[in-house]
Coordinates of C-alpha atoms in Angstrom, one line a residue:
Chain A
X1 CA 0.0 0.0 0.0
X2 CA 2.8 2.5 1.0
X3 CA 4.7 1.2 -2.0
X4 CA 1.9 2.3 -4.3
X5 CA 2.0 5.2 -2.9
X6 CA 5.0 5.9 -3.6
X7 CA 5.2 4.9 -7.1
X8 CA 2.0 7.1 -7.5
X9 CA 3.8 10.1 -6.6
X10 CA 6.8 9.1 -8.5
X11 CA 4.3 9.2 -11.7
X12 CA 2.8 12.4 -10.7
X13 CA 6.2 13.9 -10.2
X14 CA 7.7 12.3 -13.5
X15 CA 4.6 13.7 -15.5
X16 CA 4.6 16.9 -13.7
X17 CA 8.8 17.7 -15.3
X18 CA 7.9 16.4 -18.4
X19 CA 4.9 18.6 -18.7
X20 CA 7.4 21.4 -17.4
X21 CA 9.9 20.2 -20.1
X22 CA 7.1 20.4 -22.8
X23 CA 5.8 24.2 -21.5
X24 CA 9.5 25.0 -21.9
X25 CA 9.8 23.7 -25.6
X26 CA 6.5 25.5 -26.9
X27 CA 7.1 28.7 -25.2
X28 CA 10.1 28.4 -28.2
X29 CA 7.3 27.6 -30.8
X30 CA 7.0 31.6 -32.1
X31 CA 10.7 31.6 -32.7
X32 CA 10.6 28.0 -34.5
X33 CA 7.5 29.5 -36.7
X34 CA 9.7 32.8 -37.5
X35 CA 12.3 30.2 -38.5
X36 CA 10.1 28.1 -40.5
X37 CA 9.5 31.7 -42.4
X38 CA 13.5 32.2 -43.8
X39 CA 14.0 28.4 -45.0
X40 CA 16.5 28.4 -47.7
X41 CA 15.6 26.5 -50.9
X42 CA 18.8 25.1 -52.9
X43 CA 22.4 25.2 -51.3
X44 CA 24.7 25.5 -54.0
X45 CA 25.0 28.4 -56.4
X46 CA 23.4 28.1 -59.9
X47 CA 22.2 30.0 -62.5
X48 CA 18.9 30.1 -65.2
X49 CA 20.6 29.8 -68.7
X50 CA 17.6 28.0 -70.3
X51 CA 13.8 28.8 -70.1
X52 CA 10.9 27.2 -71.9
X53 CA 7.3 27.7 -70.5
X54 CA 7.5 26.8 -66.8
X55 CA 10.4 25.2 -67.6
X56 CA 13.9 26.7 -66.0
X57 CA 17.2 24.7 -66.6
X58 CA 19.4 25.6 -63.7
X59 CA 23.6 25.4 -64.4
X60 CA 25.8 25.3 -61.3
X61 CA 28.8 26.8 -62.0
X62 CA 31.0 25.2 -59.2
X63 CA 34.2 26.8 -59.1
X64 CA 34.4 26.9 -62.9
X65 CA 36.8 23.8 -63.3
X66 CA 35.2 20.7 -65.5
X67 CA 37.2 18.0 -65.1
X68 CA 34.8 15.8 -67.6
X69 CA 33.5 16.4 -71.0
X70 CA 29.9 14.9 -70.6
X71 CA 27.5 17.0 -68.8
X72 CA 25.3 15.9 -66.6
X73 CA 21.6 16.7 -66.4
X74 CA 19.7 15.6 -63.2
X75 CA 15.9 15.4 -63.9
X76 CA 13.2 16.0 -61.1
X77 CA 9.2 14.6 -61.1
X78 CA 6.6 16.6 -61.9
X79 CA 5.1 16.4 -58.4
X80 CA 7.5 18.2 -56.3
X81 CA 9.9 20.9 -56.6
X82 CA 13.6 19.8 -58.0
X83 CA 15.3 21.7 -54.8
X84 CA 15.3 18.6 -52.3
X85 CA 18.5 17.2 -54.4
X86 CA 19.8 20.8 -53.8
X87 CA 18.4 21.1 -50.4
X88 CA 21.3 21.8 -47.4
X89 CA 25.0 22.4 -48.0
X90 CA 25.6 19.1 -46.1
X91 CA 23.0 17.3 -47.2
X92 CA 23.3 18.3 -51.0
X93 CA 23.6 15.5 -54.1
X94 CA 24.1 17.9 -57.1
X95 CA 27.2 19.1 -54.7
X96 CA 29.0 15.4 -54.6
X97 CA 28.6 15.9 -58.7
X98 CA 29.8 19.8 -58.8
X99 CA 32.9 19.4 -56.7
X100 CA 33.9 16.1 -58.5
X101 CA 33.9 18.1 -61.5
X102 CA 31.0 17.3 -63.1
X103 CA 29.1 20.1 -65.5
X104 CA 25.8 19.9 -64.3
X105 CA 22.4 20.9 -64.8
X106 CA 19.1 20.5 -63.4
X107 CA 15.5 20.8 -64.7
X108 CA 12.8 22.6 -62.6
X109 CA 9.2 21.7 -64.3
X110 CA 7.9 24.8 -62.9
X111 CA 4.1 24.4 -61.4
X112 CA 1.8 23.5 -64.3
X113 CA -1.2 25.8 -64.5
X114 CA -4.7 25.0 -65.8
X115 CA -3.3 26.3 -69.3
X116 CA -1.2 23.0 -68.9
X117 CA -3.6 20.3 -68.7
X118 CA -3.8 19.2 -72.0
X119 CA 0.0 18.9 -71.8
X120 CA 1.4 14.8 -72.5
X121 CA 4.3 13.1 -71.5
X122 CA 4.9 13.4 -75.3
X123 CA 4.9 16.7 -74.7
X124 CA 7.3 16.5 -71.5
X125 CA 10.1 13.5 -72.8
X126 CA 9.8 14.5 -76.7
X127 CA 9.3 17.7 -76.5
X128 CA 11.2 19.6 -73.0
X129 CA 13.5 17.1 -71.9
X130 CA 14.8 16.8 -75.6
X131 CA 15.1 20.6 -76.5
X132 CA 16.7 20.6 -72.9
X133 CA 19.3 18.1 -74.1
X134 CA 19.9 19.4 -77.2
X135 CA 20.8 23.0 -75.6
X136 CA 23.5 20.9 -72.9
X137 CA 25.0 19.5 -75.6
X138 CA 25.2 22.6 -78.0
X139 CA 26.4 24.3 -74.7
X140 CA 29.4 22.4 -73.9
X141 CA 29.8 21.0 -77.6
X142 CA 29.9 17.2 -76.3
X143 CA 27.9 14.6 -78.8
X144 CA 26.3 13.2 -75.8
X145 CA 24.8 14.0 -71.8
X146 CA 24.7 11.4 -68.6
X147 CA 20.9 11.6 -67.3
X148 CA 20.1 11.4 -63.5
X149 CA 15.8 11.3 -62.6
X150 CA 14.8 11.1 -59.4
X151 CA 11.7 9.5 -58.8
X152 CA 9.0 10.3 -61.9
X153 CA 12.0 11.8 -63.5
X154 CA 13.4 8.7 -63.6
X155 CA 10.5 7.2 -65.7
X156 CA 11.2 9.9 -67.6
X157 CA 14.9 9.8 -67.8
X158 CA 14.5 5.7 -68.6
X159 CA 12.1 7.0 -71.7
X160 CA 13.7 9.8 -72.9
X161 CA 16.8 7.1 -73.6
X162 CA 14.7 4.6 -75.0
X163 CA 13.7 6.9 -77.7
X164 CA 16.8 9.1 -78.0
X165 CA 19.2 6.7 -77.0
X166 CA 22.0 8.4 -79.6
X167 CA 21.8 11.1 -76.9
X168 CA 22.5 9.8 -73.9
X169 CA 26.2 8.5 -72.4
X170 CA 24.7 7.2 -68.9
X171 CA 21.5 6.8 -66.9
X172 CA 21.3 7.0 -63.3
X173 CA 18.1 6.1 -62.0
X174 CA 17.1 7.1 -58.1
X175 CA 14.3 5.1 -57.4
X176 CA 12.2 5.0 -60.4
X177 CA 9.1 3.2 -60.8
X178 CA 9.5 0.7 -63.5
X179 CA 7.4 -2.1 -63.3
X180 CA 4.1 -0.8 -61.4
X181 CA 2.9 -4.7 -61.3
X182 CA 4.0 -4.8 -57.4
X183 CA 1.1 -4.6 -55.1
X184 CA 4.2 -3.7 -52.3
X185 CA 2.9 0.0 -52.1
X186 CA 0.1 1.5 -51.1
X187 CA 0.2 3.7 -54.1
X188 CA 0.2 0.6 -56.6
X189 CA -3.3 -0.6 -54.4
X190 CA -5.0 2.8 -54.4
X191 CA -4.9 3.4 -58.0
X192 CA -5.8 0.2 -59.1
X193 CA -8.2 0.3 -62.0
X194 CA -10.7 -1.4 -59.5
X195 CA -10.8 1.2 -57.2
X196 CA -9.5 4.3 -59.1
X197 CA -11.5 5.8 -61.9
X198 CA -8.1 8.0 -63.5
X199 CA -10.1 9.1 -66.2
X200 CA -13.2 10.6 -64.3
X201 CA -11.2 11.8 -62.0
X202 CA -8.9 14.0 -64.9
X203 CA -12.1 14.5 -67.0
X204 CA -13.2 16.6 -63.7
X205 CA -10.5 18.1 -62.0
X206 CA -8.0 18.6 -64.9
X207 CA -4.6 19.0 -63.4
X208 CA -3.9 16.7 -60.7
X209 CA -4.1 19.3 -57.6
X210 CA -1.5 19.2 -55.6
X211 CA -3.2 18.9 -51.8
X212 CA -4.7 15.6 -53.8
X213 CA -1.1 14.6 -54.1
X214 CA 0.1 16.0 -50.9
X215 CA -2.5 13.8 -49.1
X216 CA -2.1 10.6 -50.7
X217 CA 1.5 11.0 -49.9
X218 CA 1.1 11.7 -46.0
X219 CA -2.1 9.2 -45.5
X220 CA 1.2 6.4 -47.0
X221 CA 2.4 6.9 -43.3
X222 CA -0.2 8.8 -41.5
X223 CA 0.7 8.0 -37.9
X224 CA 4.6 8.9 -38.8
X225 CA 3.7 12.0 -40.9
X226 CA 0.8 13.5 -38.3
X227 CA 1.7 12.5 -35.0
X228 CA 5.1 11.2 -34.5
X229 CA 7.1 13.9 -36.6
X230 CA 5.4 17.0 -34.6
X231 CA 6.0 15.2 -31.4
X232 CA 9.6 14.6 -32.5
X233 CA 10.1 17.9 -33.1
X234 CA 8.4 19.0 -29.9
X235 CA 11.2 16.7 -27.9
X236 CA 14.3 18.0 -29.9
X237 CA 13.1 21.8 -30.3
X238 CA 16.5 22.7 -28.4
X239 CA 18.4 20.6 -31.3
X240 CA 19.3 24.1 -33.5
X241 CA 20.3 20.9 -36.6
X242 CA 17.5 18.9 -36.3
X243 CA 15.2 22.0 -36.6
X244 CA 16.8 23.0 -39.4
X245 CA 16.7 20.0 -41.0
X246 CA 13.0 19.2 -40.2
X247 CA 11.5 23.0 -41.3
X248 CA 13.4 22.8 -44.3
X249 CA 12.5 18.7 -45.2
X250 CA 8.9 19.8 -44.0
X251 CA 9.1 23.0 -46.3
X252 CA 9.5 20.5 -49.3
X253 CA 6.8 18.2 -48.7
X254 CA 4.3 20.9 -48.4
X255 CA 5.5 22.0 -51.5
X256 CA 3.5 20.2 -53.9
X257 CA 2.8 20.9 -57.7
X258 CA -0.1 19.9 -59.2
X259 CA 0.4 17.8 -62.3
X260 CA -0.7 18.2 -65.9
X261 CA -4.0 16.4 -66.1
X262 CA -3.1 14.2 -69.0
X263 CA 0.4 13.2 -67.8
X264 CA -1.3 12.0 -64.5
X265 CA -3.9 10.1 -66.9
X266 CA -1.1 8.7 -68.5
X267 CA 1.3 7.8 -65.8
X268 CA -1.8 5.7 -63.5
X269 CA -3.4 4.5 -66.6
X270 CA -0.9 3.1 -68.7
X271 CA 2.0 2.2 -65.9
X272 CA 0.1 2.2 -62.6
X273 CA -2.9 0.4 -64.1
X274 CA -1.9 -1.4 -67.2
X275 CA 2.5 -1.8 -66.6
X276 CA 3.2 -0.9 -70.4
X277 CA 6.4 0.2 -69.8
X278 CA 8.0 -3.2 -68.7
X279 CA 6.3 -4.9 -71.6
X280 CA 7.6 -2.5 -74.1
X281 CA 4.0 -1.2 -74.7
X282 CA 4.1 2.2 -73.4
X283 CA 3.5 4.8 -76.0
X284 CA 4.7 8.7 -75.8
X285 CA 3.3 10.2 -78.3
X286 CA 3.8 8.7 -81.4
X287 CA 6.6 6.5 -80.7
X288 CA 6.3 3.1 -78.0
X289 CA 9.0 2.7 -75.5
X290 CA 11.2 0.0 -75.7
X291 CA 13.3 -0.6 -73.1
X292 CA 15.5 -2.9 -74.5
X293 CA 16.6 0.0 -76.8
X294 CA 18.7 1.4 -74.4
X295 CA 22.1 0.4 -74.4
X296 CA 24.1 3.0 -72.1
X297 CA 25.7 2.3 -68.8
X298 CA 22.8 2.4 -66.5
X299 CA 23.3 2.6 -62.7
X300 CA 20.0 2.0 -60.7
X301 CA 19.9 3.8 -57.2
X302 CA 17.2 1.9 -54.8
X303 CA 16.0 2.3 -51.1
X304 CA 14.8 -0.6 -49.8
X305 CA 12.5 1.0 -47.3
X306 CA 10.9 3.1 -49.8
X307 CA 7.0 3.3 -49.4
X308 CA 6.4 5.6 -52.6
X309 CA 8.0 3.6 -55.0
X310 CA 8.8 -0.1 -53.4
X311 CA 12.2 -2.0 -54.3
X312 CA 10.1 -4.3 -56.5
X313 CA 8.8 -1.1 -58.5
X314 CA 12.9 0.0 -59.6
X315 CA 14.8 -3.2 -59.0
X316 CA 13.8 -5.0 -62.6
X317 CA 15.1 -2.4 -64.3
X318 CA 18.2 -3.2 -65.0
X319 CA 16.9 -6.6 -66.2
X320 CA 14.9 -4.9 -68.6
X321 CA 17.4 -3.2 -70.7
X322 CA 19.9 -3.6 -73.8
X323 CA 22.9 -2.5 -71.4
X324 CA 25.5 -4.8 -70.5
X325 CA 27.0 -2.5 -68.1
X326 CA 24.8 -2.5 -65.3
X327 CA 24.9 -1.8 -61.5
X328 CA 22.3 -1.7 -58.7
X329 CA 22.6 0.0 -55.6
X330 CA 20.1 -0.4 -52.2
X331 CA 20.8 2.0 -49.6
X332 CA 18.2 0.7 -46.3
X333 CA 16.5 4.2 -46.2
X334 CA 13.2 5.5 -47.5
X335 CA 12.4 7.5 -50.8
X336 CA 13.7 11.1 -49.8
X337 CA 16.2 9.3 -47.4
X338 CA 17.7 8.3 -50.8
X339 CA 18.5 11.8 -51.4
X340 CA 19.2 13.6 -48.1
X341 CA 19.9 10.9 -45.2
X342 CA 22.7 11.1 -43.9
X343 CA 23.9 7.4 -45.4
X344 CA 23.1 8.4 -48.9
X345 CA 25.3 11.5 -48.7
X346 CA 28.0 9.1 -46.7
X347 CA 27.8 5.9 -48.6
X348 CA 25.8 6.1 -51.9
X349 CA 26.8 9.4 -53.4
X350 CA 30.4 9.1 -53.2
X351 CA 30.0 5.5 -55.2
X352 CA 27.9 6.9 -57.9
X353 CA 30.2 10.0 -58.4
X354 CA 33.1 7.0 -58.7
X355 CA 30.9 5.2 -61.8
X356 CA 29.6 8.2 -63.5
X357 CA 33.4 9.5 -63.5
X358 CA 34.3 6.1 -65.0
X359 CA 32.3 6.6 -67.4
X360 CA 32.8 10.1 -68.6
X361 CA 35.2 11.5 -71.3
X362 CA 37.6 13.7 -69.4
X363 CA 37.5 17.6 -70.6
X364 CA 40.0 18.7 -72.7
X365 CA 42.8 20.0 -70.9
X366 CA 42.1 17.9 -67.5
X367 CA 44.1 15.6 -65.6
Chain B
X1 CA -7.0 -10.2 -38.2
X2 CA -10.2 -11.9 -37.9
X3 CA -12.7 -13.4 -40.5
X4 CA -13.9 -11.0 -43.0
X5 CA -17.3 -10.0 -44.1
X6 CA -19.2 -8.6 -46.9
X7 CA -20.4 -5.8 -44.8
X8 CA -17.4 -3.0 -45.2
X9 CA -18.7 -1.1 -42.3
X10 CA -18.6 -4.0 -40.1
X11 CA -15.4 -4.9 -41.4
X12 CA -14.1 -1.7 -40.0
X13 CA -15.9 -1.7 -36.7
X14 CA -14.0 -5.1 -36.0
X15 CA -10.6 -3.2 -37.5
X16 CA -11.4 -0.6 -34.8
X17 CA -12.0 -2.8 -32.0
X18 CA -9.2 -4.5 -32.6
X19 CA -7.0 -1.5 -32.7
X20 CA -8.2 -0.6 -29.2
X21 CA -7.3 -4.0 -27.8
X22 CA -3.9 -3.5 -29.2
X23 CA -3.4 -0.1 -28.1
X24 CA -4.2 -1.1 -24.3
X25 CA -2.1 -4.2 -24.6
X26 CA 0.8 -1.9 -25.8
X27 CA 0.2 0.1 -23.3
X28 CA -0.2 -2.6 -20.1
X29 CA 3.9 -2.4 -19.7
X30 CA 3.7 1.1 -18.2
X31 CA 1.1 0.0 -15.3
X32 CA 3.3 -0.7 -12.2
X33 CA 6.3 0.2 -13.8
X34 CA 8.6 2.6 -12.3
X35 CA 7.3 6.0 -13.3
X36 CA 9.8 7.8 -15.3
X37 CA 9.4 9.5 -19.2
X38 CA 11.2 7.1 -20.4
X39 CA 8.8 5.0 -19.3
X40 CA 6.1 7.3 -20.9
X41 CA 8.0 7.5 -24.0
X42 CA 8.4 3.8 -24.5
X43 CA 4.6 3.5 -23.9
X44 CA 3.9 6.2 -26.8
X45 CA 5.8 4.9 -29.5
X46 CA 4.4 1.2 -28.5
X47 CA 1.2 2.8 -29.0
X48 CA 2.2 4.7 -31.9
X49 CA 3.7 1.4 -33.5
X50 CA 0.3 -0.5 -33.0
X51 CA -1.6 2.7 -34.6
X52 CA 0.6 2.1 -37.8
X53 CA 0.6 -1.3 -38.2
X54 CA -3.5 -1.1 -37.6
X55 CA -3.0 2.1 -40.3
X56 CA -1.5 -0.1 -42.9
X57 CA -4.0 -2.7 -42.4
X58 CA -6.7 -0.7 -42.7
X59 CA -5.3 1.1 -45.5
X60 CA -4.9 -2.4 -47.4
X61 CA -8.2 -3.6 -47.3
X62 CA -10.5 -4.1 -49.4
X63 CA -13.1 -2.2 -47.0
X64 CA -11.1 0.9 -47.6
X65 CA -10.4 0.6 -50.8
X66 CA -14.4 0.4 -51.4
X67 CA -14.8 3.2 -49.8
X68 CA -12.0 5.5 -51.5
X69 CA -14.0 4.6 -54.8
X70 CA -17.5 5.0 -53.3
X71 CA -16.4 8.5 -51.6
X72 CA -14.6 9.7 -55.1
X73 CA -17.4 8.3 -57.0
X74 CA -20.0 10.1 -55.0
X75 CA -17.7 13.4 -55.0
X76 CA -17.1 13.7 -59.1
X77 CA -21.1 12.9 -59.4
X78 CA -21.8 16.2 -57.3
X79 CA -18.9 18.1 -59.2
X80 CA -20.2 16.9 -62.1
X81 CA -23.4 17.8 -61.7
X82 CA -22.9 21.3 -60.2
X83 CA -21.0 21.7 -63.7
X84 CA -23.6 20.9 -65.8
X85 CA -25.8 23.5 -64.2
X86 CA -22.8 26.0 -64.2
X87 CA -22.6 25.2 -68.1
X88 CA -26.4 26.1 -68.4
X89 CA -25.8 29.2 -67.1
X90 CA -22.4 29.8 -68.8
X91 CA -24.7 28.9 -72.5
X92 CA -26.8 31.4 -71.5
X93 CA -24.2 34.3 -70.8
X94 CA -22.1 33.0 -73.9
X95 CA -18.9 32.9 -71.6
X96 CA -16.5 30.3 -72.3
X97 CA -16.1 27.2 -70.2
X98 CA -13.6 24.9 -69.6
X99 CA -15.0 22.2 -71.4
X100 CA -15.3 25.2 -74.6
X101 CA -11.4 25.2 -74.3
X102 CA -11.0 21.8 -73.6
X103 CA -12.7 21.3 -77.4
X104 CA -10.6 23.6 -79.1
X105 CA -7.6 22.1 -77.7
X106 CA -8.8 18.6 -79.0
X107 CA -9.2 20.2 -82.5
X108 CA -6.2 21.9 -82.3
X109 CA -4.4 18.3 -81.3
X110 CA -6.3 16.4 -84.3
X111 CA -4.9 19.0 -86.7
X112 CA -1.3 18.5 -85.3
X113 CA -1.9 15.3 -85.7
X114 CA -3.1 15.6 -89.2
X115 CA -0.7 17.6 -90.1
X116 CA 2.2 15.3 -88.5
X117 CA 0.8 12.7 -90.3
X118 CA 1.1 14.3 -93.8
X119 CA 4.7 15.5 -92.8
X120 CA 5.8 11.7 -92.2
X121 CA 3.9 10.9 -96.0
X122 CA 6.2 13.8 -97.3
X123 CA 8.8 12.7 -95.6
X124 CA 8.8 9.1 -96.6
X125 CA 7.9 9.8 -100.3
X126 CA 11.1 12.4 -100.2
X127 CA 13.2 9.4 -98.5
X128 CA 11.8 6.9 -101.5
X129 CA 12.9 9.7 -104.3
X130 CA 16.0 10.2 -102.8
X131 CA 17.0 6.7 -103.1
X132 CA 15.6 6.5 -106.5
X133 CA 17.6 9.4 -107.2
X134 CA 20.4 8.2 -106.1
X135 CA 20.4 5.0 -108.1
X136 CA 20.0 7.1 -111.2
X137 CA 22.8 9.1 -111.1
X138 CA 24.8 5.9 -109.8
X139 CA 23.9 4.0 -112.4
X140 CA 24.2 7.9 -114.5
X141 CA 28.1 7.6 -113.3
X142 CA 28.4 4.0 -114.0
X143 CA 27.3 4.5 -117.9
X144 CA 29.7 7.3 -118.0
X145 CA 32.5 6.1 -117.2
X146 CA 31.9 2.8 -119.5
X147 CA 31.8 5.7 -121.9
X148 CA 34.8 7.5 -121.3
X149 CA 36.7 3.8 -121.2
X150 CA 35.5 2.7 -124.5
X151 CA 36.3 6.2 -125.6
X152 CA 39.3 5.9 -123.9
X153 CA 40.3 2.3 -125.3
X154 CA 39.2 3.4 -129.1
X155 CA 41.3 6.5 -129.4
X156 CA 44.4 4.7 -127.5
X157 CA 44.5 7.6 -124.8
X158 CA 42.6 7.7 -121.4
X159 CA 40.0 10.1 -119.0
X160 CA 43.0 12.4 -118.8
X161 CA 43.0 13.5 -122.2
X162 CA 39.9 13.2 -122.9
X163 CA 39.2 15.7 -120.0
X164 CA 41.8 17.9 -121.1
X165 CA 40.2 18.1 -125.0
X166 CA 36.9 19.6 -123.2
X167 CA 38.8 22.0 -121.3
X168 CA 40.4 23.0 -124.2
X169 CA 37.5 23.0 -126.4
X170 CA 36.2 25.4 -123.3
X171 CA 38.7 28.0 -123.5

């Protein structure tokens, strides 16, 4: 009885400093809000030397020494803004390329407007990404560029060298969906033809609106994304990094686009619903995709904890196409871990600097 | 999981009780424990781990995936039909509406398409000449120079002079 007593007022007491603890931290919440307010989007300098529509093509400079001939061109989805592989000097991926001497480039979509709906992935991987390439190449005067797509820009990367293969030296792929026949992710279940109607959906809303996206992508963890990251940043408000880090990570996911409406028609209709791309089916326009048409060095990036786009969705990839020289690499993060974690920028970036410099012809004039 | 039913509202309602047995069995370590936040902490993320599992399960099934199409299909059947009133309306004021624009872009796409179409026809009959164009003058070289060899042969001197006499006969 006395013992209970005890360990009753032991609770109380416990309970009473932690609540003290948690008064402390949200008396700290104004400044954290003011912080939120002055995020920085993109660490590394760059420049605008290409527009088209929405479209900007951003150049980092670097210090101005290119130690390789064959540009490299890093191409974002459609769905989010490009600046998360840009997104903290330490925590930067177009940085590992720009100080190992790589001329690189990057492609911000822009956000699609209503103007935009009608817009195709014709439109996007014939039509953008290849006057994009064309301008890289006139730029620096090399025959060919190295492609890097994160995410839908992978798809996008994988079909652009399909069709243009003549352009394109290597393909880095950082967890693109490929096959879409998994039922690993949720994604894969909710946009099954059975329970999604893509085509009344487009037919209505025209562009995909981007708190639709936003949504589907928090309700993948909803627990995670709406209670356990505020209380984690409640607990480790004092942490000056881990703030940073989280406004600026959270700044980003808020920061949906909405997608054209016919893209998103095509991308859950023909790959999510109907997997064309894997059985060489999937038509851009007015040319089909065949993978096997592409016969580059291709390096495939995976995270094997990946909820947006599962293992099983980029794995195959490599099986899929022409290439001899092939190389997968699983990092045991999730989808955006892939590109900021700490691992990826300690482990998997330094690797795939090593194979795209392999694979580069050096500048003239370098060592 | 248990046994599931037809009924996707009673599906959930076991899903839910479930979820509540879970919860308090994850939380049962922290009663008569020795009171300290770590103690509390542990019990939240057990919690927050049985939440998340009982998320993913949810968000699996078939019940929710019924109701994800019933709820869009309900919600694009309103839309839709607040539209079609707004298009009376919009008929009446002769204002253009989306699905107005959305027309002329489908015409202006067939046309492209016509038009891209013809251009591959061009370009494939252009292709088809130029090969046969090609063969002529080959065959146009080929008959030329048997011409200047029997030439050639007949006269006892070669191309050389032979090309030299119609320079001469030039100047």
């Amino acid at each position: 009885m006395f013992n209970g007593g005890n360990v009753w007022i032991e609770t109380q007491k416990a309970l009473l400093d932690e609540w003290m603890a948690n008064a402390r931290r949200a008396a700290g919440l104004p400044r954290i809000a003011a912080q939120a307010q002055r995020v920085r989007k993109g660490a590394t300098p760059s420049e605008v030397v290409y527009e088209e529509d929405h479209l900007k093509l951003l150049h980092y400079p670097g210090n101005g020494q290119v130690k390789y001939e064959t540009p490299l061109l890093f191409v974002f989805a459609l769905v989010n803004r490009p600046y998360i592989l840009d997104i903290l000097p330490n925590k930067s991926v177009v940085s590992h390329f720009v100080k190992a001497g790589f001329d690189t480039y990057l492609v911000d979509w822009g956000a699609a407007t209503e103007a935009d709906r009608h817009l195709t992935l014709d439109d996007y991987v014939n039509g953008y990404l290849r006057n994009v390439v064309r301008y890289v190449r006139k730029r620096r005067g090399a025959a060919k560029v190295s492609l890097l797509g994160y995410c839908m820009g992978g798809t996008m990367s994988a079909m652009f060298t399909a069709l243009h293969q003549e352009y394109v030296k290597n393909l880095v792929l950082l967890a693109a969906g490929i096959d879409f026949s998994t039922r690993e992710g949720l994604l894969n279940l909710w946009s099954d033809a059975k329970a999604f109607d893509v085509d009344a959906f487009v037919d209505d809303v025209g562009n995909c609106p981007a708190d639709f996206l936003q949504s589907c992508f928090l309700m993948l963890s909803p627990v995670r994304n709406l209670l356990g990251k505020p209380v984690s940043l409640l607990e480790r408000m004092d942490d000056a990094k881990f703030v940073e880090e989280y406004l600026t990570m959270e700044t980003w996911i808020n920061d949906n686009v909405a997608v054209p409406g016919e893209v998103f028609r095509e991308f859950v209709k023909h790959l999510y619903q109907q997997d064309l791309l894997v059985k060489n089916r999937m038509q851009v326009g007015r040319h089909v995709v065949d993978l096997r048409r592409i016969t580059c060095p291709v390096l495939n990036l995976l995270a094997t904890q990946d909820t947006l786009v599962p293992p099983a969705q980029s794995a195959p990839f490599t099986e899929l196409v022409g290439s001899e020289d092939v190389k997968t690499i699983e990092l045991a993060t999730g989808h955006i871990g892939l590109a900021m974690g700490s691992a990826a920028q300690r482990e998997l970036w330094p690797q795939a600097v090593a194979w795209l410099a392999q694979r580069s012809n050096p500048a003239n004039g370098s060592k | 999981m248990g046994s599931e039913t037809n009924d996707p509202f009673s599906n959930l309602t076991r899903m839910w009780l479930e979820l509540a047995a879970s919860a308090m069995q994850a939380w049962q370590p922290s009663v008569g424990g020795t009171a300290s936040p770590e103690m509390f902490r542990k019990g939240r993320s057990d919690l927050m781990q049985v939440w998340s599992d009982w998320c993913e399960e949810l968000l699996r099934s078939p019940a929710f995936l019924e109701a994800q199409k019933q709820c869009m299909s309900g919600s694009l059947a309103f839309r839709k039909q607040f539209r079609v009133n707004l298009r009376k309306v919009q008929r009446e004021l002769q204002t253009a509406g989306r699905e107005d624009i959305g027309a002329l872009v489908a015409t202006v796409q067939r046309s492209q398409r016509r038009v891209l179409d013809q251009l591959e026809e061009t370009s494939e009959r252009l292709q088809a000449l130029q090969s046969k164009l090609d063969c002529l003058s080959e065959r146009i070289e080929r008959f030329m120079g048997l011409e200047d060899g029997a030439s050639g042969r007949a006269d006892g001197d070669g191309n050389g002079a032979k090309k030299k006499r119609r320079h001469e006969a030039k100047d």
